[in-house]
GROMACS .gro file of C-alpha atoms in nm:
model
  257
    1MET     CA    1  14.270  11.431   8.362
    2ARG     CA    2  14.562  11.190   8.353
    3THR     CA    3  14.491  10.827   8.278
    4PRO     CA    4  14.644  10.574   8.518
    5PHE     CA    5  14.815  10.392   8.231
    6SER     CA    6  15.183  10.442   8.159
    7CYS     CA    7  15.295  10.510   7.801
    8ASP     CA    8  15.441  10.160   7.767
    9SER     CA    9  15.109   9.992   7.842
   10ASP     CA   10  15.015   9.782   7.539
   11LEU     CA   11  14.660   9.885   7.480
   12GLY     CA   12  14.677   9.733   7.136
   13LYS     CA   13  14.736   9.389   7.287
   14GLY     CA   14  14.474   9.456   7.550
   15PHE     CA   15  14.214   9.554   7.291
   16GLY     CA   16  14.307   9.276   7.048
   17SER     CA   17  14.272   9.007   7.314
   18ARG     CA   18  13.912   9.113   7.374
   19PHE     CA   19  13.769   9.270   7.060
   20GLU     CA   20  13.801   9.316   6.686
   21ILE     CA   21  13.674   9.589   6.459
   22LEU     CA   22  13.594   9.538   6.093
   23PRO     CA   23  13.428   9.746   5.823
   24ALA     CA   24  13.078   9.617   5.742
   25LEU     CA   25  13.122   9.587   5.369
   26ASP     CA   26  12.875   9.312   5.280
   27GLN     CA   27  12.508   9.259   5.342
   28SER     CA   28  12.567   9.009   5.622
   29THR     CA   29  12.779   9.241   5.835
   30ARG     CA   30  12.557   9.541   5.757
   31ASP     CA   31  12.259   9.336   5.878
   32GLN     CA   32  12.442   9.279   6.203
   33VAL     CA   33  12.498   9.652   6.235
   34PHE     CA   34  12.128   9.724   6.179
   35THR     CA   35  12.034   9.455   6.431
   36ILE     CA   36  12.258   9.609   6.699
   37ARG     CA   37  12.111   9.952   6.626
   38HIS     CA   38  11.757   9.817   6.660
   39GLU     CA   39  11.838   9.647   6.991
   40VAL     CA   40  11.992   9.966   7.132
   41TYR     CA   41  11.799  10.255   6.973
   42CYS     CA   42  11.456  10.092   6.946
   43GLU     CA   43  11.434   9.829   7.219
   44ASP     CA   44  11.658   9.959   7.498
   45LEU     CA   45  11.649  10.336   7.469
   46GLY     CA   46  11.321  10.391   7.277
   47PHE     CA   47  11.476  10.659   7.057
   48GLU     CA   48  11.332  10.503   6.739
   49PRO     CA   49  11.013  10.299   6.672
   50LEU     CA   50  11.029   9.922   6.675
   51ARG     CA   51  11.058   9.758   6.331
   52GLU     CA   52  10.916   9.420   6.232
   53ASP     CA   53  11.246   9.311   6.074
   54ARG     CA   54  11.440   9.429   6.382
   55HIS     CA   55  11.670   9.637   6.162
   56GLU     CA   56  11.711  10.007   6.245
   57THR     CA   57  11.787  10.197   5.925
   58ASP     CA   58  11.730  10.541   5.783
   59GLU     CA   59  11.781  10.748   5.467
   60TYR     CA   60  12.152  10.808   5.539
   61ASP     CA   61  12.252  10.442   5.537
   62ARG     CA   62  12.261  10.420   5.158
   63HIS     CA   63  12.554  10.666   5.151
   64SER     CA   64  12.725  10.559   5.475
   65VAL     CA   65  13.006  10.317   5.565
   66HIS     CA   66  12.976  10.112   5.882
   67CYS     CA   67  13.202   9.978   6.151
   68LEU     CA   68  13.125   9.657   6.345
   69LEU     CA   69  13.276   9.571   6.688
   70ARG     CA   70  13.263   9.213   6.811
   71THR     CA   71  13.450   8.991   7.053
   72ALA     CA   72  13.778   8.843   6.940
   73ASP     CA   73  13.698   8.485   7.053
   74GLU     CA   74  13.549   8.217   6.830
   75SER     CA   75  13.193   8.323   6.919
   76HIS     CA   76  13.241   8.665   6.760
   77THR     CA   77  12.964   8.799   6.984
   78LEU     CA   78  12.834   9.134   6.858
   79VAL     CA   79  12.930   9.428   7.082
   80GLY     CA   80  12.862   9.753   6.902
   81CYS     CA   81  12.875   9.958   6.583
   82THR     CA   82  12.892  10.303   6.440
   83ARG     CA   83  12.874  10.463   6.095
   84LEU     CA   84  13.031  10.736   5.891
   85VAL     CA   85  12.776  10.932   5.688
   86LEU     CA   86  12.922  11.050   5.359
   87ALA     CA   87  12.795  11.323   5.130
   88ARG     CA   88  12.499  11.219   4.919
   89PRO     CA   89  12.650  11.125   4.579
   90GLU     CA   90  12.374  11.267   4.364
   91ASP     CA   91  12.326  11.578   4.582
   92PRO     CA   92  12.646  11.665   4.780
   93ALA     CA   93  12.491  11.985   4.916
   94HIS     CA   94  12.217  11.789   5.094
   95PRO     CA   95  12.252  11.852   5.469
   96PHE     CA   96  12.431  11.604   5.694
   97PRO     CA   97  12.235  11.508   6.008
   98PHE     CA   98  12.436  11.751   6.223
   99GLU     CA   99  12.366  12.036   5.983
  100SER     CA  100  11.993  11.977   6.019
  101ALA     CA  101  11.999  11.930   6.397
  102CYS     CA  102  12.230  12.225   6.465
  103ARG     CA  103  12.122  12.453   6.179
  104ALA     CA  104  12.079  12.764   6.395
  105ASN     CA  105  12.369  12.695   6.631
  106LEU     CA  106  12.681  12.615   6.427
  107ASP     CA  107  12.960  12.865   6.478
  108GLN     CA  108  13.048  12.967   6.122
  109HIS     CA  109  13.349  13.158   6.250
  110THR     CA  110  13.505  12.836   6.379
  111ILE     CA  111  13.417  12.627   6.073
  112ASP     CA  112  13.173  12.668   5.789
  113SER     CA  113  13.083  12.314   5.688
  114ARG     CA  114  12.901  12.444   5.381
  115ALA     CA  115  13.225  12.594   5.247
  116LEU     CA  116  13.426  12.272   5.277
  117PRO     CA  117  13.457  12.025   4.990
  118ARG     CA  118  13.158  11.802   5.056
  119HIS     CA  119  13.338  11.483   4.946
  120LYS     CA  120  13.603  11.554   5.214
  121ILE     CA  121  13.372  11.574   5.514
  122ALA     CA  122  13.158  11.317   5.691
  123GLU     CA  123  12.967  11.266   6.015
  124VAL     CA  124  12.994  10.999   6.286
  125SER     CA  125  12.651  10.884   6.397
  126ARG     CA  126  12.450  10.591   6.527
  127LEU     CA  127  12.716  10.475   6.768
  128ALA     CA  128  12.549  10.186   6.947
  129VAL     CA  129  12.679   9.942   7.213
  130ARG     CA  130  12.473   9.646   7.327
  131GLN     CA  131  12.333   9.659   7.681
  132MET     CA  132  12.554   9.385   7.824
  133TYR     CA  133  12.865   9.587   7.731
  134ARG     CA  134  12.735   9.935   7.781
  135ARG     CA  135  12.724  10.011   8.149
  136ARG     CA  136  12.762   9.875   8.496
  137ARG     CA  137  12.467   9.776   8.716
  138GLY     CA  138  12.203  10.044   8.730
  139GLU     CA  139  12.319  10.211   8.408
  140LYS     CA  140  12.209   9.961   8.147
  141HIS     CA  141  11.933  10.182   8.008
  142THR     CA  142  12.165  10.475   7.937
  143GLU     CA  143  12.380  10.542   7.632
  144MET     CA  144  12.746  10.463   7.611
  145MET     CA  145  12.938  10.762   7.744
  146LEU     CA  146  13.296  10.834   7.843
  147ARG     CA  147  13.356  10.945   8.203
  148ASN     CA  148  13.651  10.999   8.435
  149ARG     CA  149  13.579  10.682   8.625
  150ASP     CA  150  13.595  10.477   8.303
  151PHE     CA  151  13.972  10.519   8.322
  152GLY     CA  152  13.983  10.374   8.674
  153SER     CA  153  14.245  10.490   8.919
  154SER     CA  154  14.616  10.443   8.983
  155ALA     CA  155  14.533  10.162   9.223
  156SER     CA  156  14.282   9.999   8.988
  157PRO     CA  157  14.343  10.110   8.628
  158ARG     CA  158  14.123  10.031   8.332
  159PHE     CA  159  14.068  10.163   7.985
  160PRO     CA  160  13.737  10.232   7.799
  161PHE     CA  161  13.821  10.005   7.504
  162ILE     CA  162  13.472  10.003   7.353
  163PRO     CA  163  13.394  10.374   7.301
  164VAL     CA  164  13.753  10.468   7.215
  165GLY     CA  165  13.781  10.167   6.984
  166LEU     CA  166  13.468  10.268   6.793
  167TYR     CA  167  13.594  10.624   6.745
  168LEU     CA  168  13.932  10.494   6.627
  169GLY     CA  169  13.739  10.267   6.393
  170THR     CA  170  13.550  10.559   6.239
  171MET     CA  171  13.878  10.743   6.200
  172ALA     CA  172  14.015  10.445   6.009
  173LEU     CA  173  13.699  10.444   5.790
  174ALA     CA  174  13.747  10.814   5.724
  175GLU     CA  175  14.108  10.754   5.618
  176GLN     CA  176  13.996  10.483   5.374
  177CYS     CA  177  13.729  10.711   5.227
  178GLY     CA  178  13.960  11.015   5.186
  179ILE     CA  179  13.776  11.215   5.448
  180GLU     CA  180  13.954  11.511   5.606
  181LYS     CA  181  13.703  11.649   5.858
  182VAL     CA  182  13.456  11.444   6.065
  183PHE     CA  183  13.165  11.601   6.252
  184VAL     CA  184  12.989  11.447   6.551
  185ILE     CA  185  12.717  11.542   6.796
  186THR     CA  186  12.811  11.402   7.139
  187GLU     CA  187  12.739  11.439   7.505
  188PRO     CA  188  12.948  11.731   7.639
  189ARG     CA  189  13.229  11.542   7.812
  190LEU     CA  190  13.314  11.307   7.525
  191ALA     CA  191  13.498  11.559   7.308
  192ALA     CA  192  13.709  11.668   7.605
  193HIS     CA  193  13.808  11.307   7.686
  194LEU     CA  194  13.892  11.234   7.321
  195SER     CA  195  14.104  11.551   7.307
  196ARG     CA  196  14.305  11.434   7.605
  197LEU     CA  197  14.383  11.112   7.422
  198GLY     CA  198  14.520  11.309   7.128
  199PHE     CA  199  14.219  11.339   6.896
  200SER     CA  200  14.214  11.680   6.723
  201ILE     CA  201  13.856  11.768   6.807
  202VAL     CA  202  13.699  12.109   6.866
  203GLN     CA  203  13.349  12.220   6.957
  204VAL     CA  204  13.180  12.407   6.669
  205GLY     CA  205  12.861  12.526   6.835
  206PRO     CA  206  12.675  12.565   7.165
  207PRO     CA  207  12.496  12.274   7.331
  208ILE     CA  208  12.160  12.165   7.185
  209GLU     CA  209  11.883  11.942   7.311
  210HIS     CA  210  11.898  11.621   7.110
  211ARG     CA  211  11.808  11.311   7.315
  212GLY     CA  212  11.975  11.492   7.602
  213THR     CA  213  12.231  11.769   7.600
  214ARG     CA  214  12.465  11.738   7.302
  215VAL     CA  215  12.743  11.952   7.149
  216PRO     CA  216  12.850  11.961   6.785
  217SER     CA  217  13.221  11.897   6.735
  218MET     CA  218  13.463  11.852   6.444
  219MET     CA  219  13.760  11.615   6.427
  220ASP     CA  220  14.051  11.668   6.191
  221VAL     CA  221  14.148  11.318   6.069
  222GLU     CA  222  14.513  11.383   5.973
  223GLN     CA  223  14.590  11.591   6.284
  224SER     CA  224  14.427  11.324   6.500
  225LYS     CA  225  14.638  11.051   6.346
  226GLU     CA  226  14.954  11.252   6.412
  227GLY     CA  227  14.852  11.367   6.760
  228LEU     CA  228  14.736  11.042   6.920
  229ARG     CA  229  14.914  10.980   7.245
  230SER     CA  230  15.167  10.702   7.247
  231LEU     CA  231  14.941  10.533   7.502
  232ILE     CA  232  14.678  10.441   7.242
  233ARG     CA  233  14.885  10.439   6.925
  234PRO     CA  234  14.925  10.056   6.934
  235MET     CA  235  14.545  10.030   6.963
  236TRP     CA  236  14.504  10.267   6.665
  237GLU     CA  237  14.748  10.065   6.455
  238LEU     CA  238  14.569   9.743   6.530
  239ILE     CA  239  14.225   9.887   6.449
  240ARG     CA  240  14.351  10.065   6.140
  241GLY     CA  241  14.510   9.743   6.019
  242GLY     CA  242  14.183   9.555   6.062
  243VAL     CA  243  13.987   9.813   5.867
  244MET     CA  244  14.249   9.823   5.591
  245ALA     CA  245  14.246   9.444   5.566
  246GLY     CA  246  13.866   9.452   5.524
  247TYR     CA  247  13.889   9.696   5.235
  248GLU     CA  248  14.176   9.513   5.073
  249GLY     CA  249  13.981   9.188   5.097
  250ARG     CA  250  13.682   9.349   4.925
  251ARG     CA  251  13.898   9.493   4.650
  252ALA     CA  252  14.060   9.156   4.591
  253ALA     CA  253  13.720   8.987   4.574
  254MET     CA  254  13.600   9.246   4.318
  255VAL     CA  255  13.905   9.189   4.099
  256ALA     CA  256  13.853   8.810   4.121
  257THR     CA  257  13.499   8.842   3.991
   0.00000   0.00000   0.00000
């Protein structure tokens, strides 16, 4: 698949005029993440039970870092979020979600996650996009996916800023956390689309049934950074800069106190 965008298209400017991504490093922004997840996973899709506090959380959140996507205008309307699950500090060998879900299916010849340094691997999960931004008419009760038509055509080009932006955001989080390999369970076409954009991502097991058909994949962070197509590199630099600024701001605040 070839996208209808030329290499000199400024996707960074296009993304930045619409959205901004920041790391959710304080309780206020994490609460916004949990609110989005409740709206999507509990209310819209029914994947998780409704909670009285309208916050969708689980056991992995206490050792995860989160990414928040919102509009770039003054309203800062919430759009979506995702998280990067890190190894459990007190028990690094504890399984990641993908290791539990795909226990019998992971291809150990391709990659043995158990043999990797646990503090150097992580998992992308809980990617959630609010209904108003998720799909066109008739698709509002489905998850955010990445399809050929999301890139438009030569006559009417467009770019899927939201899902690609969230994956670039998790890559920036991984860089900040010193993560080398990132695992993800996705719908089958997503890994292929990300690979065409330059992400170094490979399937590491056969499809499983997990809220639909899903495949386990692994992304190499450094190779992805180096291999991104020039088309989306300005978008990556913008998102990476926003994530870095968030972490630098937190470090400065900690020094000041």
